mmCIF file of N, CA and C in Angstrom:
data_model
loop_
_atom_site.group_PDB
_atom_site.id
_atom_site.type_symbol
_atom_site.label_atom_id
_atom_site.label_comp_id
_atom_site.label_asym_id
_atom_site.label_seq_id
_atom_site.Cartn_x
_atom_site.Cartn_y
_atom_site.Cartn_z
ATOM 1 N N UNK A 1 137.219 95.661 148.573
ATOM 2 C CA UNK A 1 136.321 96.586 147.911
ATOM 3 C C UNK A 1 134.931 96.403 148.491
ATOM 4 N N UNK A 2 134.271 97.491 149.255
ATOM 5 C CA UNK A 2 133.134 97.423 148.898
ATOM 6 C C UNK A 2 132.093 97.965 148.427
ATOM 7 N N UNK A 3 130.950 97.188 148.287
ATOM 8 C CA UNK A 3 129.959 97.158 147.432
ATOM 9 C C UNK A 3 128.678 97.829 147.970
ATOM 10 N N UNK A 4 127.566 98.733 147.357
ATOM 11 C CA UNK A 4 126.191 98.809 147.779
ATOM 12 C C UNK A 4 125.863 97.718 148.444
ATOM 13 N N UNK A 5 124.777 98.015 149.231
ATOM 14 C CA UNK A 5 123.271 97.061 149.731
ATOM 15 C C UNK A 5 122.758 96.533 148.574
ATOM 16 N N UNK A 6 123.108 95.210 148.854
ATOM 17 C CA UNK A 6 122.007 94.661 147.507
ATOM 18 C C UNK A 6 120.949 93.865 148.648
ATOM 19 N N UNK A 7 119.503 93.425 147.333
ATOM 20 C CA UNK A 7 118.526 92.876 147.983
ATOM 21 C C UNK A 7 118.542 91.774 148.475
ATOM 22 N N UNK A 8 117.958 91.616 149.750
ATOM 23 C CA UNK A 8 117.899 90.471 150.465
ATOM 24 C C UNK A 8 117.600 89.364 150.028
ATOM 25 N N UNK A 9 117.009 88.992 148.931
ATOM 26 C CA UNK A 9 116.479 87.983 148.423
ATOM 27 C C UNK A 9 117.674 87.637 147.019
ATOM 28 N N UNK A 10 118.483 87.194 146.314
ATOM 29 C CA UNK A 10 119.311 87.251 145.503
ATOM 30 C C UNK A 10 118.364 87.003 144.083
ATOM 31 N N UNK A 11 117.050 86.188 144.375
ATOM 32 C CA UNK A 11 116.780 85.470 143.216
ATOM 33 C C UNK A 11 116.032 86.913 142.227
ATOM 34 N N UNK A 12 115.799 87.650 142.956
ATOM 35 C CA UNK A 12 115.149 89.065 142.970
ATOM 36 C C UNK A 12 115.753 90.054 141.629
ATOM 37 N N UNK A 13 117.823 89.231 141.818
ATOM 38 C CA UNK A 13 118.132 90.621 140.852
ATOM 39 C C UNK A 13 118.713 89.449 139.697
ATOM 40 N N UNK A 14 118.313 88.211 139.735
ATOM 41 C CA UNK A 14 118.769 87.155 138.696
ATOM 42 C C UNK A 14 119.887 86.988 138.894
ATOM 43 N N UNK A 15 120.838 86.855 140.110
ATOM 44 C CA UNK A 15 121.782 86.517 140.279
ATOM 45 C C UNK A 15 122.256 85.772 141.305
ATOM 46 N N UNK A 16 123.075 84.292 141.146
ATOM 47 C CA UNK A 16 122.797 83.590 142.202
ATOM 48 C C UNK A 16 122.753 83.480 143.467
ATOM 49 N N UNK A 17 122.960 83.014 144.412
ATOM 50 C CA UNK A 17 123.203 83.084 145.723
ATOM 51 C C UNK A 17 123.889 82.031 146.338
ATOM 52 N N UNK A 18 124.356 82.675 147.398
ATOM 53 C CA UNK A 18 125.706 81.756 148.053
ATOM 54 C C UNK A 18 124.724 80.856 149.033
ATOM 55 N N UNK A 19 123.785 80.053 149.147
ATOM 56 C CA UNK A 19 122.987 78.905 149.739
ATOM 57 C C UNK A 19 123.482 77.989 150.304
ATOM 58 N N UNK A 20 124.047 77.289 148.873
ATOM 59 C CA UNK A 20 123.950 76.334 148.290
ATOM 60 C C UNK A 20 125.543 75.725 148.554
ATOM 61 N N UNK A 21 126.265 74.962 149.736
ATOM 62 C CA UNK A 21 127.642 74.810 150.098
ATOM 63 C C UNK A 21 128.652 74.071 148.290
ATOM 64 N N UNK A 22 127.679 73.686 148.087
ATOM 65 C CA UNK A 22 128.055 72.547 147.046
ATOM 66 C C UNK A 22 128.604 73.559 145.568
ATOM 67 N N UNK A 23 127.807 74.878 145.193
ATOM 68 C CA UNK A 23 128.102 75.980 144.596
ATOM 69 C C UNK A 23 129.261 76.889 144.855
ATOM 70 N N UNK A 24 130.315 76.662 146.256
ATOM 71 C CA UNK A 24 131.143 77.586 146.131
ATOM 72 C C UNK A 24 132.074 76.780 146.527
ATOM 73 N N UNK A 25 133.513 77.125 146.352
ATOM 74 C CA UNK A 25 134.760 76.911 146.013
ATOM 75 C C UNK A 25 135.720 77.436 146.410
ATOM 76 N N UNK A 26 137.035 77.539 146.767
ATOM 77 C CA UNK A 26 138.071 78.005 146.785
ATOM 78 C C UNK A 26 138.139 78.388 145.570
ATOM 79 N N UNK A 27 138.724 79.783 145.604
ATOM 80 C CA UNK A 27 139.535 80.542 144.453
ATOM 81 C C UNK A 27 138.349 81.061 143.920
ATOM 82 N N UNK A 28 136.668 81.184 144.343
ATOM 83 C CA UNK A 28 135.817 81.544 143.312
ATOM 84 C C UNK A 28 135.772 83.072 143.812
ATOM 85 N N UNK A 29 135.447 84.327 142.959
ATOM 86 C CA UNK A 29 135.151 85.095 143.098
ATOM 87 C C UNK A 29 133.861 85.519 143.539
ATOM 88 N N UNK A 30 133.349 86.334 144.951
ATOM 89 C CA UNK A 30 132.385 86.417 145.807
ATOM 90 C C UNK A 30 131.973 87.560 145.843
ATOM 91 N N UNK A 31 130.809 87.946 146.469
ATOM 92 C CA UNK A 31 130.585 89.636 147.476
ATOM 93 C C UNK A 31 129.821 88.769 148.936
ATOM 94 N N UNK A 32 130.546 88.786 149.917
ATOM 95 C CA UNK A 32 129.900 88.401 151.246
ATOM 96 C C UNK A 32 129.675 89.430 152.345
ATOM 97 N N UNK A 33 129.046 89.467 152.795
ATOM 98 C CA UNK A 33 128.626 90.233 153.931
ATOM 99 C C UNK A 33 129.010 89.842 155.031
ATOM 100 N N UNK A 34 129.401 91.115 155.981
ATOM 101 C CA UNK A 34 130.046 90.785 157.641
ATOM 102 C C UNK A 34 129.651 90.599 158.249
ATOM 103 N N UNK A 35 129.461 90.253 159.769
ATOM 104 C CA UNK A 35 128.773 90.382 160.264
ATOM 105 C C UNK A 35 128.416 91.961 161.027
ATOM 106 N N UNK A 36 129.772 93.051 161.163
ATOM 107 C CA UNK A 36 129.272 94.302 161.129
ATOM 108 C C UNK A 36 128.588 95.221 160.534
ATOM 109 N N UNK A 37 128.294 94.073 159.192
ATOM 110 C CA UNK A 37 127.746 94.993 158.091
ATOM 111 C C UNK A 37 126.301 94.343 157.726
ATOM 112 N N UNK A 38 125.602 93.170 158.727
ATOM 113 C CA UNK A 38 124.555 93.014 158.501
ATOM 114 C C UNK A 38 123.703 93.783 157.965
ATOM 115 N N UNK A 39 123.514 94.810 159.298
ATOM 116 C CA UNK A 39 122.161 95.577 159.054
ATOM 117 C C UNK A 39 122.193 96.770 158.340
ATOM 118 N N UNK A 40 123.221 97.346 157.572
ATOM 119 C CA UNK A 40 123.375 98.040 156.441
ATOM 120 C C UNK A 40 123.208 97.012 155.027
ATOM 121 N N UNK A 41 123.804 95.810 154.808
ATOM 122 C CA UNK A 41 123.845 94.706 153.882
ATOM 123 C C UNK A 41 125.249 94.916 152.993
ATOM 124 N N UNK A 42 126.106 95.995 153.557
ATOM 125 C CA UNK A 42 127.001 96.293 152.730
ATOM 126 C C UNK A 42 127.616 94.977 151.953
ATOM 127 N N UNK A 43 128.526 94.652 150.954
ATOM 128 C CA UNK A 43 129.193 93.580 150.517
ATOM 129 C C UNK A 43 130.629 93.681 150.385
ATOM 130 N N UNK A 44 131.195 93.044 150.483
ATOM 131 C CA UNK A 44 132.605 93.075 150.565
ATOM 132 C C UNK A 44 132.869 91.878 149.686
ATOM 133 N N UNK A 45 134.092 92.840 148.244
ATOM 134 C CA UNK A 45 134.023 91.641 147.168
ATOM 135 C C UNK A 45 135.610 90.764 147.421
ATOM 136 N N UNK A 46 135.576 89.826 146.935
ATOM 137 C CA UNK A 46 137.508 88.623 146.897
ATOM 138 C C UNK A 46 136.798 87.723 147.384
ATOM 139 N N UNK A 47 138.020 86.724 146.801
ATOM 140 C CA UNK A 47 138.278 85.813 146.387
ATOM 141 C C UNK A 47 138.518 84.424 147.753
ATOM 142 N N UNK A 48 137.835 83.586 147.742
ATOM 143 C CA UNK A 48 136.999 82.423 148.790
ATOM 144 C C UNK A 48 138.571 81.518 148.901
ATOM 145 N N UNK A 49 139.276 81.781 150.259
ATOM 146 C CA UNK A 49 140.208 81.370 150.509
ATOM 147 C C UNK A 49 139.868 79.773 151.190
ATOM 148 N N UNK A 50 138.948 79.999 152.211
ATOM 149 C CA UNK A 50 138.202 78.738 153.070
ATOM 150 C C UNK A 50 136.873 78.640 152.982
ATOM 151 N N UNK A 51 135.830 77.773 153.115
ATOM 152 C CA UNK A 51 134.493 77.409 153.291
ATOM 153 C C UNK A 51 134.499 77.169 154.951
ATOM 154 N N UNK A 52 133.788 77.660 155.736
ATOM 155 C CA UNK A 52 133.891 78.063 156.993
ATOM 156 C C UNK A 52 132.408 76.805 157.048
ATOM 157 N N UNK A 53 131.054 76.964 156.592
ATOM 158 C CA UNK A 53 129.894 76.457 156.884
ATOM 159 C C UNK A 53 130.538 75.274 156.736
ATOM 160 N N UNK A 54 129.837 73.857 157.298
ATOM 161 C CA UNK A 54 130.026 72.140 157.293
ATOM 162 C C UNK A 54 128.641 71.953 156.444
ATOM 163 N N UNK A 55 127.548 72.016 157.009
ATOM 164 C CA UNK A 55 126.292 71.788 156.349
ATOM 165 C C UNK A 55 126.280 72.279 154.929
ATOM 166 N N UNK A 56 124.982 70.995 154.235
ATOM 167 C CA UNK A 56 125.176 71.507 152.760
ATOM 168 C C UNK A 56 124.289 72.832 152.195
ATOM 169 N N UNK A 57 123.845 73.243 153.049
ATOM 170 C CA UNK A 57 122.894 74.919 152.785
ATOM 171 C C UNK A 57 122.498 75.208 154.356
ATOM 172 N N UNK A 58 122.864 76.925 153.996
ATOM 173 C CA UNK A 58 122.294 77.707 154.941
ATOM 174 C C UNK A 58 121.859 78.601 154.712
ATOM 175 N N UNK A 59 120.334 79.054 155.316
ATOM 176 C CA UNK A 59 119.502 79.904 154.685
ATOM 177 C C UNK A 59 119.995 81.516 154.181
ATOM 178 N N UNK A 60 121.010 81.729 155.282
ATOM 179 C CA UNK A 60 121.668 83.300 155.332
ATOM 180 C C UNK A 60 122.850 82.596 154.599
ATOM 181 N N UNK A 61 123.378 82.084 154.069
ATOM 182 C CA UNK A 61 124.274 82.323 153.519
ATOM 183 C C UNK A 61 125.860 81.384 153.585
ATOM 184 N N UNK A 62 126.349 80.550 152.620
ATOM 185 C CA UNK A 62 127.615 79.755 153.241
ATOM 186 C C UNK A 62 128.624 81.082 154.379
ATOM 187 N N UNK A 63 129.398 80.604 154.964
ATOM 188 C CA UNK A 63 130.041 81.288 155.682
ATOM 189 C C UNK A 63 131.508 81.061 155.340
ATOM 190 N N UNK A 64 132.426 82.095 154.529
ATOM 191 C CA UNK A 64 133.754 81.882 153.847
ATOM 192 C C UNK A 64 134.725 82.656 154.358
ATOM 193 N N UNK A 65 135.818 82.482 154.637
ATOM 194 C CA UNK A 65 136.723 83.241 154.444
ATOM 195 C C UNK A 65 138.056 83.594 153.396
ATOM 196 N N UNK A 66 138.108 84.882 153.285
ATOM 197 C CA UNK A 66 138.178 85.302 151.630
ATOM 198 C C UNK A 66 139.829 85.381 152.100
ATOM 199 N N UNK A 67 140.593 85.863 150.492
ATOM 200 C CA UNK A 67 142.093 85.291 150.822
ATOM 201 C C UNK A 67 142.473 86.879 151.148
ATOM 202 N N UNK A 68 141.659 87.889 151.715
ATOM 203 C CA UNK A 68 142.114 89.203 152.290
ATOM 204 C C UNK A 68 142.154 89.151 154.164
ATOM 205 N N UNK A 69 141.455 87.449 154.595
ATOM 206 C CA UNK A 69 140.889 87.343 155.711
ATOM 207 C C UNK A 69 139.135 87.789 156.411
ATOM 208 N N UNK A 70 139.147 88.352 155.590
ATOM 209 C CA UNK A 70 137.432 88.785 155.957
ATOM 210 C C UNK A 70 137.044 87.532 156.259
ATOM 211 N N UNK A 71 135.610 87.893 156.883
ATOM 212 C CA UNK A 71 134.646 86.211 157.148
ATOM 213 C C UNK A 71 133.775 86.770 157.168
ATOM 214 N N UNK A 72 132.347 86.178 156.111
ATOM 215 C CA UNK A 72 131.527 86.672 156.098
ATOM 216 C C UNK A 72 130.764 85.690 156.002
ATOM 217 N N UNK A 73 129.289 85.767 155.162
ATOM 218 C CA UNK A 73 128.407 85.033 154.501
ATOM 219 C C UNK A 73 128.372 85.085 152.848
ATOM 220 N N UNK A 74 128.125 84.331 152.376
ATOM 221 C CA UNK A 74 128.591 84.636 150.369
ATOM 222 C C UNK A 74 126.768 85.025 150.481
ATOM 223 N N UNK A 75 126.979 86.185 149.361
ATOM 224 C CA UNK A 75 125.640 86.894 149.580
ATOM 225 C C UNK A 75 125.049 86.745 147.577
ATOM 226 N N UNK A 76 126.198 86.728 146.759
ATOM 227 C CA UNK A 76 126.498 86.855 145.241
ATOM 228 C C UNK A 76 127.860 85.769 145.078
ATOM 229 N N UNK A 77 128.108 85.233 144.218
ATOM 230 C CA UNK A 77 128.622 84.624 143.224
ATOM 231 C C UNK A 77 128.972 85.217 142.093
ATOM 232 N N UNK A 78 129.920 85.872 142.017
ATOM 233 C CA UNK A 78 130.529 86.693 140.519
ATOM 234 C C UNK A 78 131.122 85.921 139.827
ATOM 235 N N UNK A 79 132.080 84.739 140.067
ATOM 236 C CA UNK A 79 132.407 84.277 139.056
ATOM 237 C C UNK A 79 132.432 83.017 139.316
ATOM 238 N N UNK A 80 132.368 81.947 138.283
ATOM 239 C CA UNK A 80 132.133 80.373 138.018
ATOM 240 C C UNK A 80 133.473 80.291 138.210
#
């Protein structure tokens, strides 16, 4: 599924952001962005099959791959 352009900044619409490696999970529900879909910001929503990033934060975003195969950046956090 995807989603509008949301804002670049997450803290902006009170909703968290995928930063933070230590905050996301297997099995958590996401919206990450592609890399074809940078510069539109489109989101693409499911469910965090792998954690792709090693480091414990990255400024753009952990880097996941979801259990549809996408690989993106986690841009939102929908569900705990």
């Amino acid at each position: 599924m995807v989603l509008p352009a949301a804002p670049a900044d997450p803290s902006q619409t009170g909703e968290p952001g995928g930063t933070v490696r230590a905050h996301i999970r297997r099995g958590l529900r996401v919206a990450i962005v592609q890399k074809a879909d940078q510069e539109t910001g489109a989101l693409t929503e499911g469910v965090v099959r792998d954690i792709l990033t090693s480091s414990p934060e990255h400024p753009r975003g952990i880097k996941v791959r979801l259990e549809s195969g996408e690989v993106g950046r986690v841009r939102r956090i929908l569900s705990r």
